[in-house]
Coordinates of C-alpha atoms in Angstrom, one line a residue:
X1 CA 45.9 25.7 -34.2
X2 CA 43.0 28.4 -35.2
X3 CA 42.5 31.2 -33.0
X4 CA 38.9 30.2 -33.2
X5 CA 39.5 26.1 -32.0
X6 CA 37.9 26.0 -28.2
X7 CA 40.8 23.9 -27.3
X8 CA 43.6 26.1 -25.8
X9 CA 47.8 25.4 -26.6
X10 CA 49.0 22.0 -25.7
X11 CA 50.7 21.4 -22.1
X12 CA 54.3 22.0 -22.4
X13 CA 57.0 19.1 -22.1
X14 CA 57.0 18.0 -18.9
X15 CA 54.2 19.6 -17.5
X16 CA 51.5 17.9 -15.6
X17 CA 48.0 17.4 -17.7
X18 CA 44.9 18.9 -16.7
X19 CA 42.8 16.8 -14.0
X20 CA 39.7 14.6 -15.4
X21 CA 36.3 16.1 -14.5
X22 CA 36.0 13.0 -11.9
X23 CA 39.5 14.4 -10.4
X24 CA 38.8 17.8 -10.3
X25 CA 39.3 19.5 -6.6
X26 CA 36.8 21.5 -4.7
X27 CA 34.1 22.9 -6.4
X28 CA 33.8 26.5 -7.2
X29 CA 31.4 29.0 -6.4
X30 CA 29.2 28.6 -9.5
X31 CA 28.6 25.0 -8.9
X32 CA 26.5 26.0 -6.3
X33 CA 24.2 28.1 -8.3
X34 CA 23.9 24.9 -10.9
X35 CA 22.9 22.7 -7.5
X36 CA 20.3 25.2 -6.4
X37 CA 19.2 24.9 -10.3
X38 CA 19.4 20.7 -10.6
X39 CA 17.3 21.0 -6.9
X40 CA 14.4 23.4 -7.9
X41 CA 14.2 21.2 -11.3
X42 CA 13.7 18.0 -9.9
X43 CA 11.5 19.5 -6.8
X44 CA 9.5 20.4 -9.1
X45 CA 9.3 17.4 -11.1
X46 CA 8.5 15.4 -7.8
X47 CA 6.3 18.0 -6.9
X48 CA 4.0 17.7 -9.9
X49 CA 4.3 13.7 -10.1
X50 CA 3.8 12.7 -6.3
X51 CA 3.0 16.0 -4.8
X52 CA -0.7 16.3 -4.8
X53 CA -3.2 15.8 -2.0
X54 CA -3.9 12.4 -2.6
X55 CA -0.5 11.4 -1.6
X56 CA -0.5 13.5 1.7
X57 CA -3.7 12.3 3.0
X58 CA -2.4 8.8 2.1
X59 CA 0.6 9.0 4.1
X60 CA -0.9 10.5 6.8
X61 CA -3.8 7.5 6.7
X62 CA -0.5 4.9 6.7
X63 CA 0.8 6.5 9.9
X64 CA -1.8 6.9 11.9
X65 CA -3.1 3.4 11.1
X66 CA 0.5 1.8 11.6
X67 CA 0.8 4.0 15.0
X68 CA -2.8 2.6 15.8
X69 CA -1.7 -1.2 14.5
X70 CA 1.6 -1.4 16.5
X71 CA 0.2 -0.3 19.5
X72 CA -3.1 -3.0 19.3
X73 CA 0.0 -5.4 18.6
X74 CA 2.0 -4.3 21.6
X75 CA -1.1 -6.1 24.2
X76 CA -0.7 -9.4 22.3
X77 CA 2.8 -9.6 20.6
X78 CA 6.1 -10.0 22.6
X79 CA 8.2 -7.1 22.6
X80 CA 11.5 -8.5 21.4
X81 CA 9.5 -10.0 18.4
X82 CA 8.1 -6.8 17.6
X83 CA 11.3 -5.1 18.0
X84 CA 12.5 -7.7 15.5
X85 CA 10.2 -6.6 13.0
X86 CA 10.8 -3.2 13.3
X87 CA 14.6 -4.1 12.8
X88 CA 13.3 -5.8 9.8
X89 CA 11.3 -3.2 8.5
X90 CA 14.4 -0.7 8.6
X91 CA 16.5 -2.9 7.1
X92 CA 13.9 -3.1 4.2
X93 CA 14.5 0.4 4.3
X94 CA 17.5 0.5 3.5
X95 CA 17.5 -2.1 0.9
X96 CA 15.0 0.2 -1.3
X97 CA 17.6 3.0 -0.5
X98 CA 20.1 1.3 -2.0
X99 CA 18.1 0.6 -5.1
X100 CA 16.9 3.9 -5.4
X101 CA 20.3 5.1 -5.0
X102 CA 21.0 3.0 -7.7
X103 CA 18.7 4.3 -10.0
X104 CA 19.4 7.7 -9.6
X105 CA 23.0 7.3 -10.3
X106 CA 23.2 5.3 -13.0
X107 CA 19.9 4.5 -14.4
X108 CA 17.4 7.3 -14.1
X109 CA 16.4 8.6 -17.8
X110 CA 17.4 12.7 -17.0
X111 CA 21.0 11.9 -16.6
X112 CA 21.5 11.6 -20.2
X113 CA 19.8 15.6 -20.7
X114 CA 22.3 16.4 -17.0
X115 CA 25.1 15.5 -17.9
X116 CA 25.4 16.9 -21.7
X117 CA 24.1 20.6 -19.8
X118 CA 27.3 20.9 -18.1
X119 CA 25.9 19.8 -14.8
X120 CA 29.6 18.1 -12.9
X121 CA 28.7 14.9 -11.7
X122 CA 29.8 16.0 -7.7
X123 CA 26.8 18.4 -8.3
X124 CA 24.8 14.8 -9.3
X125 CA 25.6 13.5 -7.1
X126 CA 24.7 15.9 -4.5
X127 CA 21.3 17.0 -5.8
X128 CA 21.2 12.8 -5.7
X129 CA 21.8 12.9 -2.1
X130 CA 19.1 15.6 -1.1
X131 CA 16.8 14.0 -3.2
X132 CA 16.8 10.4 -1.9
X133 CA 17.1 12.0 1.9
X134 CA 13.8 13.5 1.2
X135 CA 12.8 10.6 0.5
X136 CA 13.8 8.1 2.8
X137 CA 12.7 10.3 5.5
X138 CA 9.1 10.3 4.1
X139 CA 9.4 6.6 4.0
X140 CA 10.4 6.1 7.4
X141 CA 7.2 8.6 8.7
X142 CA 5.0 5.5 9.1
X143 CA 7.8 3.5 10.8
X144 CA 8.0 6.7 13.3
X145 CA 5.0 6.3 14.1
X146 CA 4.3 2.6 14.7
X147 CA 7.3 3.3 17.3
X148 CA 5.6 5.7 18.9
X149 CA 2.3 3.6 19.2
X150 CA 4.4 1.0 20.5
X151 CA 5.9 2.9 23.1
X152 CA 2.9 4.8 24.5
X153 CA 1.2 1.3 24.5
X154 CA 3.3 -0.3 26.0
X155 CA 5.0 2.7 28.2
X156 CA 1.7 4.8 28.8
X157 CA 3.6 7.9 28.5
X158 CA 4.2 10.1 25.0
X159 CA 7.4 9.7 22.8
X160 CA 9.9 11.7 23.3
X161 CA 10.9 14.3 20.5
X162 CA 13.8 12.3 20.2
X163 CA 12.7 9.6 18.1
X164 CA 11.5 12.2 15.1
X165 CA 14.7 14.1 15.5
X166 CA 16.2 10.6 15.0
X167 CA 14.1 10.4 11.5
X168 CA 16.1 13.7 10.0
X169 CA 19.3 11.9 10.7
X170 CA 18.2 8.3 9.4
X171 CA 16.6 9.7 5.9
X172 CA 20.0 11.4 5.1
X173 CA 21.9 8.1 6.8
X174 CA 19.6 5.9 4.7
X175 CA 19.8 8.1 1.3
X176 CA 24.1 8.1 1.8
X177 CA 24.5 4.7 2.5
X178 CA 22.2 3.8 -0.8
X179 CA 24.7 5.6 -3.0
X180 CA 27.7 4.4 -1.4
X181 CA 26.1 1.0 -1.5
X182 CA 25.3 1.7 -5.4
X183 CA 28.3 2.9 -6.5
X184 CA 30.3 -0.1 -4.9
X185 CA 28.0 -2.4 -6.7
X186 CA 27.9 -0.5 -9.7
X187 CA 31.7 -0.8 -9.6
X188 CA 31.5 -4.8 -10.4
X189 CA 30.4 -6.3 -13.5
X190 CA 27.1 -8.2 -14.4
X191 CA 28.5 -11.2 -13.5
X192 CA 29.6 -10.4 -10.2
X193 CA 26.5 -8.5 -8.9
X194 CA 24.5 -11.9 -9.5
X195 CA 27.1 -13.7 -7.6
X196 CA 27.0 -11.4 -4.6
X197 CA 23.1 -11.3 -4.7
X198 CA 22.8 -14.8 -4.6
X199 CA 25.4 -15.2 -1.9
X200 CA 23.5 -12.4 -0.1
X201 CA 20.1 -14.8 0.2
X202 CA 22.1 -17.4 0.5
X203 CA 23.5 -15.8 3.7
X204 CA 20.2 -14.5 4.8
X205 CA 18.5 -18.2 4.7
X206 CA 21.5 -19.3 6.7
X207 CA 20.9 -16.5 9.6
X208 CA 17.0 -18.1 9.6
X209 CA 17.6 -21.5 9.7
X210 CA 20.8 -22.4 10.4
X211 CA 22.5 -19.5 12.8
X212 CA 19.2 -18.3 15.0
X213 CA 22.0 -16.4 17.2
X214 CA 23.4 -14.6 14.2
X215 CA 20.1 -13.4 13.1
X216 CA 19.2 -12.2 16.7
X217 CA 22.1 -10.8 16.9
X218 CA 21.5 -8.6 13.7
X219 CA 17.5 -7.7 14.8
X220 CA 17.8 -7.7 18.4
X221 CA 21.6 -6.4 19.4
X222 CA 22.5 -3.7 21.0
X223 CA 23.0 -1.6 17.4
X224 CA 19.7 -3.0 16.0
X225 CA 17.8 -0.3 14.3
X226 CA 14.0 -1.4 16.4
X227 CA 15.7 -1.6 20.3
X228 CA 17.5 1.7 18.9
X229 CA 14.6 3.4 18.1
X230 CA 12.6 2.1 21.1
X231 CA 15.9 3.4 23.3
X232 CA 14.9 7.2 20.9
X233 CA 11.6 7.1 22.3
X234 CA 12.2 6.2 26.0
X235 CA 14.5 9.5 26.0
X236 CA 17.7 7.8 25.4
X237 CA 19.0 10.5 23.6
X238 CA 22.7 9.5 23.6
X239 CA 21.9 7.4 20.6
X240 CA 21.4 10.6 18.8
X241 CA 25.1 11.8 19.3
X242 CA 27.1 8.6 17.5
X243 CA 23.6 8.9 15.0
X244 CA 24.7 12.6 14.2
X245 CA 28.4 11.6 13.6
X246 CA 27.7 8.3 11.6
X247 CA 25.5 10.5 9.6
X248 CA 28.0 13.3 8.9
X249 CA 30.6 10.7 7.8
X250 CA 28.4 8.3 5.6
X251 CA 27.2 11.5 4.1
X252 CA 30.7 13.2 3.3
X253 CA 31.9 9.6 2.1
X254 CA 29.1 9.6 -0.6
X255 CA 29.9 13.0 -1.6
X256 CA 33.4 12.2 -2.3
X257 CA 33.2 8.8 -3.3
X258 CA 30.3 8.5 -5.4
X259 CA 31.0 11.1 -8.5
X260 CA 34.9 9.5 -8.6
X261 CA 34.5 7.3 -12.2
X262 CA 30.8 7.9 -12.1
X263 CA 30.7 7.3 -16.1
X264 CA 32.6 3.9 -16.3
X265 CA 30.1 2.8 -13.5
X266 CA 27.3 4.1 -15.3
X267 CA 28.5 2.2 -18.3
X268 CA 28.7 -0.8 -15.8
X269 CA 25.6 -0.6 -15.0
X270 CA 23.7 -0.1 -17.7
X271 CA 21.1 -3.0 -19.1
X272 CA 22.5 -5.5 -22.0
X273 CA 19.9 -5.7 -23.4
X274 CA 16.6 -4.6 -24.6
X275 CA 14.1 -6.6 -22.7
X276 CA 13.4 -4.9 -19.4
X277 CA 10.3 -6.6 -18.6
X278 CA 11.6 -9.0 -16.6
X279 CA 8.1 -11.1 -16.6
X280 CA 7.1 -12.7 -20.0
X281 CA 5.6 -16.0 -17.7
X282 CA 3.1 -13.2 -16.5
X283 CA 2.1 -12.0 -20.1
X284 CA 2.2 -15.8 -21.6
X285 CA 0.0 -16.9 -18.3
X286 CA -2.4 -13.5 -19.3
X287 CA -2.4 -14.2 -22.7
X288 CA -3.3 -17.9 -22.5
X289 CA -6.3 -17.1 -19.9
X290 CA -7.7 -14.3 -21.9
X291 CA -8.7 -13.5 -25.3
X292 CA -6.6 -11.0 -26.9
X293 CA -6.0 -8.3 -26.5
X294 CA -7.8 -8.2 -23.2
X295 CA -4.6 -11.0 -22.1
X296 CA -2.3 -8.5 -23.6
X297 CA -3.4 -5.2 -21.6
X298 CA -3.9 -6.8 -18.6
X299 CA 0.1 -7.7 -18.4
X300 CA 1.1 -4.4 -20.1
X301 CA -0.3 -3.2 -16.8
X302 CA 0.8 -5.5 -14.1
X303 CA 4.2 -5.4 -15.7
X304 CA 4.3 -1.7 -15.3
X305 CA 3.3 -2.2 -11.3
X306 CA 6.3 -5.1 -11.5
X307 CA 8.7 -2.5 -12.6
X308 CA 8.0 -0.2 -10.4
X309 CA 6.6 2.7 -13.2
X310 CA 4.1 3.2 -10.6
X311 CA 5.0 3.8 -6.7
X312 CA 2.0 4.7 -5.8
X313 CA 0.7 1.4 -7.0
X314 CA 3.3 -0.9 -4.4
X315 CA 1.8 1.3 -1.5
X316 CA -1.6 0.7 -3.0
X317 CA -1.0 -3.0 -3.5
X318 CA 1.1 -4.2 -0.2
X319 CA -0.3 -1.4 2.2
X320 CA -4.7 -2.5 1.2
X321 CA -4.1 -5.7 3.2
X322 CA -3.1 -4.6 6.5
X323 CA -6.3 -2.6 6.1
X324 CA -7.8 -6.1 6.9
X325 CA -6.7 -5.8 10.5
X326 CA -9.7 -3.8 11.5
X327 CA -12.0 -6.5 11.5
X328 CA -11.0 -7.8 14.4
X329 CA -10.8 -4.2 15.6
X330 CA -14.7 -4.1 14.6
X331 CA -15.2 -7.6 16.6
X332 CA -13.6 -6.2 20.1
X333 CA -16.7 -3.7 20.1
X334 CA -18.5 -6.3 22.7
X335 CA -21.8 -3.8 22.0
X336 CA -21.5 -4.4 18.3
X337 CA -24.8 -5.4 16.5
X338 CA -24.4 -8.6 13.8
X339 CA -25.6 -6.1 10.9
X340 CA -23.6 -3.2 12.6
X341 CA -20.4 -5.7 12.1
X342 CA -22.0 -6.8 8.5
X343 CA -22.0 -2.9 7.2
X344 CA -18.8 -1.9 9.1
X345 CA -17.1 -4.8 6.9
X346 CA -19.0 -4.4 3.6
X347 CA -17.7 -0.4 4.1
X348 CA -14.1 -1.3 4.2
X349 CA -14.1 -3.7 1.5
X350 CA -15.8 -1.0 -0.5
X351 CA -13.2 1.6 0.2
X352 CA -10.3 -1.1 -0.3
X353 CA -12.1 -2.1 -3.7
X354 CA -12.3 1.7 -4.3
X355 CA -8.8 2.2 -3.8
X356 CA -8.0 -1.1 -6.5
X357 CA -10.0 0.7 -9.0
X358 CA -8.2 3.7 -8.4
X359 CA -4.8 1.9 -9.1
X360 CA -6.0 0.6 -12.4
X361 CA -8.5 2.9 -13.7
X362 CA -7.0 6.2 -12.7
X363 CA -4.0 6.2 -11.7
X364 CA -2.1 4.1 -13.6
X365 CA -3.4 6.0 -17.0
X366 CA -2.4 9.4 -15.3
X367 CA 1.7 7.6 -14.8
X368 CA 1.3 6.6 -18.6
X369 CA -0.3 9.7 -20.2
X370 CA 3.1 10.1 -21.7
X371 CA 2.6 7.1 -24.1
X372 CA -1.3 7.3 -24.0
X373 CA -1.2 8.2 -27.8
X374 CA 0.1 4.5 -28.8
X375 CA -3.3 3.1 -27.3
X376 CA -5.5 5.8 -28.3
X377 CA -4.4 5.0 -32.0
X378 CA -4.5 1.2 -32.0
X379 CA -7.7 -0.6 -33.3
X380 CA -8.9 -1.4 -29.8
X381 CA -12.3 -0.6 -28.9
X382 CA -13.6 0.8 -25.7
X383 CA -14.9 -2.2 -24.0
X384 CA -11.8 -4.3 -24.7
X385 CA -9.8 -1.4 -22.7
X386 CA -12.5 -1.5 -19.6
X387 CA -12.5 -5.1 -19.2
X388 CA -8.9 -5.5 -18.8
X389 CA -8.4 -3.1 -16.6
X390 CA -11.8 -4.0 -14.6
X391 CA -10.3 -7.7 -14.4
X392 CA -7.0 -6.4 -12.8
X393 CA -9.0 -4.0 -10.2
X394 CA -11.9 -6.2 -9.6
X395 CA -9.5 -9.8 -9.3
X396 CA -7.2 -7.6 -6.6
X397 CA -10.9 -6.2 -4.6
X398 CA -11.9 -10.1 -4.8
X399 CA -8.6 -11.5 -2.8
X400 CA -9.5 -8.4 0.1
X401 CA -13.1 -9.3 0.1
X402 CA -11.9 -13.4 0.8
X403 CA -9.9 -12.3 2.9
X404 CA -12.4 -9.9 4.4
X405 CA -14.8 -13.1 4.9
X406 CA -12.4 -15.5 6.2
X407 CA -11.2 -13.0 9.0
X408 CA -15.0 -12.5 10.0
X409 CA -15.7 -16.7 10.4
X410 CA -12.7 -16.4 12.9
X411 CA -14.3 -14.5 15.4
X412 CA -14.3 -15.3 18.5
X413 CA -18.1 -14.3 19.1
X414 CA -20.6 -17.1 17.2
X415 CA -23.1 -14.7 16.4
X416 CA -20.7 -12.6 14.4
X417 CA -18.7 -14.8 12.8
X418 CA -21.8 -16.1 11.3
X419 CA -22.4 -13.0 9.1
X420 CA -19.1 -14.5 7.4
X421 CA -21.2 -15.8 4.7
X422 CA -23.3 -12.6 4.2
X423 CA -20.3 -10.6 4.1
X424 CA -18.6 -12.8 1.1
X425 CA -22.4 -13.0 -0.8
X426 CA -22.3 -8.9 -0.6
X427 CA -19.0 -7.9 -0.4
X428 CA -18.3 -9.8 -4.0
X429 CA -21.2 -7.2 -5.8
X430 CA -19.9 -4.5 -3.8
X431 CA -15.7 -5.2 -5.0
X432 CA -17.1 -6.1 -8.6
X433 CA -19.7 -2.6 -9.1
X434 CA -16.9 -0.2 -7.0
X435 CA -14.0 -1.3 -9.2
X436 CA -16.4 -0.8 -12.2
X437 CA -17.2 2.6 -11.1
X438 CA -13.5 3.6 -11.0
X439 CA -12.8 2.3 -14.2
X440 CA -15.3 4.2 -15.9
X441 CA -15.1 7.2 -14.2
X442 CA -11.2 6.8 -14.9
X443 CA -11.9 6.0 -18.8
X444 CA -14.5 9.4 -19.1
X445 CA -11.3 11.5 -17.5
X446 CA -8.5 9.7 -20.0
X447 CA -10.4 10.6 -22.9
X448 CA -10.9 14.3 -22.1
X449 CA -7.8 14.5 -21.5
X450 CA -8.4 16.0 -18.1
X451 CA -6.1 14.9 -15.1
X452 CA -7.7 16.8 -12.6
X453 CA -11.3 15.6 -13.5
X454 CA -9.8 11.8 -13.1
X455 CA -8.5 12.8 -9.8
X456 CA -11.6 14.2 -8.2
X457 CA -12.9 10.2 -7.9
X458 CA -12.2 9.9 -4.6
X459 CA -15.1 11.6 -3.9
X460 CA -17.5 10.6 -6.6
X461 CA -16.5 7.2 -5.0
X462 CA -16.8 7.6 -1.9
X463 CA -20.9 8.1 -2.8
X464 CA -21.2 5.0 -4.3
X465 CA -19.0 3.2 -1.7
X466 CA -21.2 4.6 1.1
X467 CA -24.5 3.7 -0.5
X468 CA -24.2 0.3 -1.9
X469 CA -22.3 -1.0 1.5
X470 CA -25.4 0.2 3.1
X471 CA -28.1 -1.2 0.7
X472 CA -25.8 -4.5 0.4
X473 CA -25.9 -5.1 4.1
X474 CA -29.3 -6.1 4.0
X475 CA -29.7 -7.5 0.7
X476 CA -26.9 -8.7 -2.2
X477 CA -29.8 -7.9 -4.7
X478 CA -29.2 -4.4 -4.1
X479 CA -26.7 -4.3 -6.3
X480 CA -29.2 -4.9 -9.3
X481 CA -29.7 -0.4 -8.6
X482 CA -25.8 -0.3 -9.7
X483 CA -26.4 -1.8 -13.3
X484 CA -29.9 0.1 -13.7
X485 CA -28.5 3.3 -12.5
X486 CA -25.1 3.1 -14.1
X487 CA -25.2 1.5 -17.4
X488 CA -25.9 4.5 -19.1
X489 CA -23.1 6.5 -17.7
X490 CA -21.3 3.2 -18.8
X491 CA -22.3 3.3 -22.4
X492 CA -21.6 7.4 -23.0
X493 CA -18.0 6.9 -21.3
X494 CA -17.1 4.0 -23.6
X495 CA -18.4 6.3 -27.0
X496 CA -16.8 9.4 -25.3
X497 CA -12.8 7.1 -25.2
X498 CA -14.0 5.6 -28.8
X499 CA -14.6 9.0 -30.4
X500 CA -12.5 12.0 -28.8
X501 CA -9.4 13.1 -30.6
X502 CA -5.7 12.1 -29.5
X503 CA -4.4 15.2 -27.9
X504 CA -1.0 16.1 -28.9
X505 CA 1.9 15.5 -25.8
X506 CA 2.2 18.8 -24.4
X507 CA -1.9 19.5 -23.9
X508 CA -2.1 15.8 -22.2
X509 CA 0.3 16.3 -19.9
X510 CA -0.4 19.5 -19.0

């Protein structure tokens, strides 16, 4: 052997052989510097993907209207049925921990560029573990504080600090269960993980209809996560001492467990094949419906949302309609005014179809400004790109604005519920001209190139959200203003996409 070959002399006869990186013992004092590094680099990454205002006045928004929801629900609603859903809401917790968990470990696109820098896969798997805590503690903010409306509805008295000192054991509970979870799956080929998923909803519709004990057993018992968390806010705090130690263990487990054979797992767990759609009925259905390529843009898009590419856009998507519940929120007023309940509605449909158009026009260009240069060269024209993103944002403000109208004829009051059909004749203009807007506005950003411009609609929006719901509670013809005021800024935003240059990669995403 050269003096210059990296490899060093062979073991001697007899000798034991050097452990595998996934059996190596504790780690030394350097692989602490290379966590510290893997944490500040994907901190950062998250910091500059999901970290900007937007997403912290959003989540504040979710809490306090889940706190305000669960605590309207708390007069009307049983409690153990309500403590059932909160048990069901945690346990949908977890089951997006454990798919997060799995896509960190074995399917995120950085491990590839990790693993080749010499980062061990303990230290993975440890940076995974901080990571997804952060997370799932986020996540379970809104749940917090639908608890704590609960409680002080139903109590009268404030939550006690124990339930959000519960919420910084359960987000590192939540994230070390996921990758336990993850790697046990991960350790069983394709074949099996379908069989176990089928035989886990095949389990689930026996606790519904077949075992009702079973299932109140598993939402209602004495270790349910919603009579838990309700015990947290009451002041039982010795929950919090088996929490702590459950914790400690789950998270030690995933430490040691989780790096052991990571790379045969990963191999396990990697796709077959090519096709990761996972939806070709939606882009046949799109493409039959619509001319091309309008079909074909509108389920490039909707499959993104499908594959989760965007997570703002599940929030977006799954979190609009409980904004519905206001309504009847508007209705209690017993010194409400017909056309007072008319623009109070028309409002929030606005700011729900402001919200849509954000999704489609704005935010899901900014996820995809990676990739923007494959559209930007293609032979589509400006209009063709507006109309399909218009008909997903517009289509998605039309469902709230039903919605929206079929709530109002339910009202209790005669005299209100009768401004169901001015509220469907307006709020239909309104959805159709706000989503518009956004779109535009969006399309004028994407072509400059200019994230933070794109951003800033929010509050451009907010003026034309805020004016037409006003003008459109007396009259749907009002919205004749939009198409007279805005056609212009219409036309110059669809030459300014046509026209401006394709920036190179590291000026667009900068």
């Amino acid at each position: 052997m050269s003096e210059d070959s990296p490899e060093g002399p062979p073991p001697a006869e007899g000798s034991p052989a050097p452990p595998s990186p996934d059996e190596q013992g504790p780690a030394e004092p350097a692989q602490g510097a290379a966590l510290g590094a893997v944490l500040r680099l994907r901190l950062r990454i998250l910091r500059r993907r999901y970290g900007s205002p937007f997403e912290a006045v959003l989540l504040l928004v979710v809490s306090l209207l889940a706190s305000w929801l669960l605590g309207k629900a708390a007069t009307k609603i049983p409690t153990e049925l309500l403590s059932a859903a909160l048990s069901a809401a945690c346990l949908a917790t977890l089951g997006v921990a454990i798919r997060a968990g799995w896509f960190l470990l074995y399917r995120s696109k950085e491990l590839v560029l990790l693993l080749t820098q010499g980062v061990e896969r303990r230290t993975l798997v440890a940076a995974r573990l901080i990571e997804l805590s952060l997370g799932a503690t986020l996540l379970l903010i809104p749940l917090l504080a639908g608890v704590r409306g609960f409680h002080v509805a139903t109590v009268g008295t404030e939550a006690d600090p124990f339930l959000w000192l519960a919420g910084l054991l359960l987000g590192p509970a939540l994230a070390a269960t996921g990758l336990l979870a993850a790697c046990a799956l991960a350790s069983l080929s394709s074949g099996p993980r379908r069989a176990l998923t089928v035989l886990g909803v095949c389990s689930l519709f026996v606790l519904v209809g077949v075992s009702p004990g079973g299932l109140q057993a598993l939402l209602l018992g004495p270790l349910a996560p919603g009579p838990v968390l309700l015990g947290l806010a009451a002041g039982e705090g010795r929950i919090l001492a088996p929490l702590l130690i459950a914790t400690l263990a789950l998270a030690f487990s995933s430490l040691a467990l989780a790096f052991r054979g990571h790379e045969a797992r990963r191999d396990r767990a990697a796709p077959r094949t090519g096709d990761r759609v996972g939806s070709p009925w939606l882009a046949r259905a799109l493409r039959r419906l619509l001319p091309a390529p309008l079909g074909a843009l509108a389920a490039r898009d909707l499959t993104l949302v499908l594959r989760g590419a965007a997570p703002r856009a599940w929030l977006i998507l799954f979190g609009l309609p409980f904004a519905l519940a206001l309504v009847p929120a508007f209705a209690a007023d017993e010194t409400i005014q017909p056309w007072q309940m008319r623009f109070a509605v028309l409002l929030l449909i606005g700011i729900m179809a402001s919200a849509s158009g954000f999704l489609f026009g704005v935010d899901l260009p900014l996820t995809r400004r990676g990739c923007m240069i494959l559209e930007r060269t293609q032979p589509l024209r400006g209009w063709q790109v507006h109309a399909s993103r218009w008909g997903c944002a517009a289509s998605y403000a039309l469902l709230l604005t039903l919605g929206a109208a079929i709530i109002v004829a339910r009202v209790p009051r005669p005299e209100l519920a009768l401004q169901a059909g001015h509220v469907l004749t307006s709020g239909v203009p309104l959805a159709l001209l706000v989503t518009h807007h956004a779109i535009t506005f969006g399309m004028r950003g994407e072509a400059e190139a200019n994230p933070a411009e794109a951003s800033g609609y929010p509050f451009t929006g907010g003026v034309v959200v805020l004016g037409f719901a006003f003008m459109l509670a007396f009259h749907w013809a009002a919205a004749v203003l939009y198409v007279m005021v805005w056609s212009g800024f219409t036309r110059r935003a669809l030459v300014i996409w046509e026209r401006s240059e394709v920036a190179d990669q590291p000026e667009a995403a900068a």
